[in-house]
Coordinates of C-alpha atoms in Angstrom, one line a residue:
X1 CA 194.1 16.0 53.4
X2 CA 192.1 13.3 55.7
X3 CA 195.0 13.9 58.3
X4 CA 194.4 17.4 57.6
X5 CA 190.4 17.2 58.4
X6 CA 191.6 15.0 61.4
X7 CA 193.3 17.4 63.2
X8 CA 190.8 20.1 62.9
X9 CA 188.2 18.0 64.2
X10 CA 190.2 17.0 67.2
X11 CA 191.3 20.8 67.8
X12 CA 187.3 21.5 67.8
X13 CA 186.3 18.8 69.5
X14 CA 189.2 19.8 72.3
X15 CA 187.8 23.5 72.3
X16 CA 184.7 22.9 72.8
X17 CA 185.3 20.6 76.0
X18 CA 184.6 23.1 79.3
X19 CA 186.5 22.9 82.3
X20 CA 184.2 21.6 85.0
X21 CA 183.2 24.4 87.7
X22 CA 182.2 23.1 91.5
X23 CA 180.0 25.6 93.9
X24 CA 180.7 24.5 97.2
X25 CA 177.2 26.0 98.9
X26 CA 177.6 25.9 103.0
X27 CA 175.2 25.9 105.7
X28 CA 175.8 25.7 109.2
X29 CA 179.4 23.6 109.2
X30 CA 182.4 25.4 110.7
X31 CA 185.3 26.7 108.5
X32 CA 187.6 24.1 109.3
X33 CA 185.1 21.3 108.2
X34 CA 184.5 23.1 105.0
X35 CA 188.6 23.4 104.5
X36 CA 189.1 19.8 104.7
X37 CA 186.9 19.2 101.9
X38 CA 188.4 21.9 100.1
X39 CA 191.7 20.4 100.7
X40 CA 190.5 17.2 98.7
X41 CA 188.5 19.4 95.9
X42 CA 190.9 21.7 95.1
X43 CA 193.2 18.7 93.7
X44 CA 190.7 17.7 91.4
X45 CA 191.2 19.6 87.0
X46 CA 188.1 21.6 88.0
X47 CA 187.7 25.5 89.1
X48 CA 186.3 26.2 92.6
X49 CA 184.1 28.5 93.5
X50 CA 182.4 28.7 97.8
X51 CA 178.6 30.7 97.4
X52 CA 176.5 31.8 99.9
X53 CA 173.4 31.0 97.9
X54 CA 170.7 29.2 100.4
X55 CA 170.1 26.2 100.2
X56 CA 166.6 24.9 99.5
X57 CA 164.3 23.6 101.9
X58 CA 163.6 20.1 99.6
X59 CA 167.3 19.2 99.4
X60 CA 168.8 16.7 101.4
X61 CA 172.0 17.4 104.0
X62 CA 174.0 16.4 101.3
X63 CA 173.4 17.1 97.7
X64 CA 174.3 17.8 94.2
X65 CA 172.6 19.7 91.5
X66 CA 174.0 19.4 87.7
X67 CA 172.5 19.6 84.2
X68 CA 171.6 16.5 83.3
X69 CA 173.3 15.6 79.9
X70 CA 176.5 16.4 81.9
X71 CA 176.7 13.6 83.7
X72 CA 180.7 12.4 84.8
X73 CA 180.8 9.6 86.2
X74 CA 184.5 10.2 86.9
X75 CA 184.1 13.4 88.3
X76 CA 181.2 12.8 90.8
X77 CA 182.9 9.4 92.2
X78 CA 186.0 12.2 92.9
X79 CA 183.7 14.5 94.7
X80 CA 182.0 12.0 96.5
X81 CA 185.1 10.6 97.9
X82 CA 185.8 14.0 98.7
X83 CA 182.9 14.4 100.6
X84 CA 183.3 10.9 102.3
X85 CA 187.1 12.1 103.5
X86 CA 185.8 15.2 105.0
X87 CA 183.1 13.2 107.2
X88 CA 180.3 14.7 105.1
X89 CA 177.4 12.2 103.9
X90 CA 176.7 10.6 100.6
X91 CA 174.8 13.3 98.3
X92 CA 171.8 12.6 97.0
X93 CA 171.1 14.0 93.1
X94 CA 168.7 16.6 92.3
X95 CA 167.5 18.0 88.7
X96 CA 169.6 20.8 87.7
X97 CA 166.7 23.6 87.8
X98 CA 165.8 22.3 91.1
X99 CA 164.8 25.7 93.9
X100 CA 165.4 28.0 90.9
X101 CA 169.2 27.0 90.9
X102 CA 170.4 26.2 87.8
X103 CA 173.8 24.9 86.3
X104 CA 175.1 24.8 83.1
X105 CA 176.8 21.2 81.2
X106 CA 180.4 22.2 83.0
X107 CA 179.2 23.1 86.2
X108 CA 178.8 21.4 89.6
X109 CA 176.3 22.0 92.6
X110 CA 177.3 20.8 95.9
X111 CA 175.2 21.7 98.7
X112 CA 176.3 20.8 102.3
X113 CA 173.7 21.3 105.6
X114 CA 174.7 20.8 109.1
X115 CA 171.7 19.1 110.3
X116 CA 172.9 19.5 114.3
X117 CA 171.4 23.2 113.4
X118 CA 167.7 23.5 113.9
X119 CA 166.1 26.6 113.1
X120 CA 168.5 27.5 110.9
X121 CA 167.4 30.3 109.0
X122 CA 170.0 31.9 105.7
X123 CA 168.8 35.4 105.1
X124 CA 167.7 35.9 101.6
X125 CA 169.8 38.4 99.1
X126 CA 166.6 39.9 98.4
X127 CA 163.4 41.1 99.7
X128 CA 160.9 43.5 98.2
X129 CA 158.0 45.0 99.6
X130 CA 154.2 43.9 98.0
X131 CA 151.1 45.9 98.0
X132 CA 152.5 49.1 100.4
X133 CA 150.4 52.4 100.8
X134 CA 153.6 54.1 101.3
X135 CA 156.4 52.8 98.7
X136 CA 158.2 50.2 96.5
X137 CA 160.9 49.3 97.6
X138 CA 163.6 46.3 97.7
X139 CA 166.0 45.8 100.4
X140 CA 169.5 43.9 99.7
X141 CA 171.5 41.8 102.5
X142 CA 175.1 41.8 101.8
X143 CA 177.3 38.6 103.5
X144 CA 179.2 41.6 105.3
X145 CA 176.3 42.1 107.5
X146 CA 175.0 45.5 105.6
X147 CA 172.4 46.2 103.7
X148 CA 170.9 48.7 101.1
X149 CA 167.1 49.7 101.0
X150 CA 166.3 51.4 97.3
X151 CA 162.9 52.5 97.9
X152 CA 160.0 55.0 95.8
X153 CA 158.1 56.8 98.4
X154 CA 154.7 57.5 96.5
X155 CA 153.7 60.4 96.6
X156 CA 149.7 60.5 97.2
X157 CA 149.7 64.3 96.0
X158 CA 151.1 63.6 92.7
X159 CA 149.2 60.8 91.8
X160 CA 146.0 63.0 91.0
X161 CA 148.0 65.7 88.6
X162 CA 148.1 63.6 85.5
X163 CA 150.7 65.9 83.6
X164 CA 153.3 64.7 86.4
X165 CA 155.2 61.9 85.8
X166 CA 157.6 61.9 88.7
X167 CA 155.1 59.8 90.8
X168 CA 158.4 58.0 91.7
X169 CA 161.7 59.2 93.4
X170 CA 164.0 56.6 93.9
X171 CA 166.3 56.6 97.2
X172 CA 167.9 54.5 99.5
X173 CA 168.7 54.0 102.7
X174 CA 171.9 51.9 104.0
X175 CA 173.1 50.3 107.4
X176 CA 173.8 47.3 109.1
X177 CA 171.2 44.2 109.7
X178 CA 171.0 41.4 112.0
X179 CA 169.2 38.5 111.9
X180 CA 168.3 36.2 115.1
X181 CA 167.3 32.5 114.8
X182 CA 163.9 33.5 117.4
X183 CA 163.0 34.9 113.3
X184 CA 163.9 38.9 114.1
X185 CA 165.2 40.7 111.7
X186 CA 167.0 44.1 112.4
X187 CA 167.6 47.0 110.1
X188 CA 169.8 50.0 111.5
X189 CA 171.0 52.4 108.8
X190 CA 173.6 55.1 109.3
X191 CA 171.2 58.0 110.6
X192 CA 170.6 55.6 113.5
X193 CA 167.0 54.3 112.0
X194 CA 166.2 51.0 113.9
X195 CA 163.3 49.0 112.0
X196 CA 162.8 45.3 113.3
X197 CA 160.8 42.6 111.4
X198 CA 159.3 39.6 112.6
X199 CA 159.6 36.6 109.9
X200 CA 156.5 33.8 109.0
X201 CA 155.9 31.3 106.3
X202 CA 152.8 31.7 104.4
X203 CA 151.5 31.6 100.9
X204 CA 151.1 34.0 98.2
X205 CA 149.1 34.2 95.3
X206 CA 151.2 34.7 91.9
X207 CA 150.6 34.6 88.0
X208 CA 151.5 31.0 88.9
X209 CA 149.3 30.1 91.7
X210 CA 150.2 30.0 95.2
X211 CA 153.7 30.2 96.6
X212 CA 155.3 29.4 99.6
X213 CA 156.6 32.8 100.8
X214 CA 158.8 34.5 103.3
X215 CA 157.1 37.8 105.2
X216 CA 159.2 39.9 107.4
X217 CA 156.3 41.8 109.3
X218 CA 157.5 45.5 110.7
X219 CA 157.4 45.3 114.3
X220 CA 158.0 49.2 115.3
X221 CA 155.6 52.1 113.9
X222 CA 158.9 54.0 112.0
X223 CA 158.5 57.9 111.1
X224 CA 160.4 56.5 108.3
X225 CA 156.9 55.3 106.1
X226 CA 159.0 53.2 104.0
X227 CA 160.4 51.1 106.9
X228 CA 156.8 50.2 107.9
X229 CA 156.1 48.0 104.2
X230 CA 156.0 44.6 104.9
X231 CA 159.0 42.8 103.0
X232 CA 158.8 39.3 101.0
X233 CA 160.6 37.0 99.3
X234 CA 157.7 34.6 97.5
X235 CA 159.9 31.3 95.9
X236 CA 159.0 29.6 92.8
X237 CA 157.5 32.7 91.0

């Protein structure tokens, strides 16, 4: 019966035990560099996964992010000799809910930044507008270079009939974007619609205080209202 009791334990204790997940997150190193770490990663019992997340501002060139009871000292010396082998630097560790990334107790962070790149800027996924006259919208930047604009034009002739409640009618608007490192940002959708944005850091005020924030700043006057709302990103809401 003990032996029994034994074996179940050991058969809970084995299915309970994760496989360990690395994100390899790049910015700025070529292909080739990031293969030859992969070469050395993809031998280790883990599952690999490359992101495009960006990588935030406070981390060093080299770093890794992990939940904090997960800590393998086995598995970290592997993926620092990994890192060494491909040239890379020794990481530096971070808290695991550090720039709103977050990893669970099988999962790995590794965040590499070409520092020979200076202003080096990753588009966001997402940007959204704040306090427009004309709509609501939120803009998403695909890694294939296009993008899709869902935006509620508001209708300033609806809003005094109270029996309406179609204030909102959703649409979107999709193209290709560009983004230059002089901080231009260029929107041109498939009915030829150019809108370009100018980007700047500043603060904005949240339920939280102030935040550092992104603004992309319209820079032509578009007959296309929507395309004339400022678009944010504000960080640490």
């Amino acid at each position: 019966m003990k032996l029994q009791l034994l074996l179940v334990a050991t058969l809970l204790l084995t299915a309970c035990q994760q496989r360990p997940h690395i994100y390899i997150t790049n910015q700025g190193y070529s292909d080739e560099q990031v293969n030859r770490l992969l070469d050395s990663i993809n031998k280790l019992d883990a599952d690999i996964t490359v992101t495009d997340l960006s990588i935030p501002e406070e981390f060093s060139d080299t770093a890794i992010l992990m939940h904090p009871v997960s800590y393998d000292p086995v598995l970290l010396a592997q993926i620092e000799r990994a890192l060494l082998e491909a040239q890379f630097t020794m990481p530096d560790y971070y808290p695991f809910a550090k720039g709103l990334h977050f990893y669970n107790q099988s999962s790995v962070g590794v965040y590499l930044r070409n520092p020979a790149l200076t202003n080096y800027y990753k588009m966001p996924r997402y940007l959204r507008t704040q306090h427009c006259n004309w709509a609501d919208a939120t803009a998403a930047f695909l890694p294939n270079g296009q993008f899709v604009f869902e935006y509620e034009l508001i209708n300033q002739s609806k809003k005094s009939d109270k029996n309406k409640e179609d204030d909102f009618d959703l649409q979107k608007l999709e193209g290709e974007w560009s983004f230059a490192n002089n901080g231009q940002l260029q929107l041109k959708s498939e009915l030829q619609t150019i809108q370009r944005y100018l980007l700047s850091h500043a603060e904005r005020d949240t339920f939280f205080g102030m935040r550092p924030a992104d603004i992309f700043t319209p820079q032509l006057q578009s007959d296309k209202l929507f395309l004339n709302c400022e678009l944010v990103i504000i960080y640490g809401e």
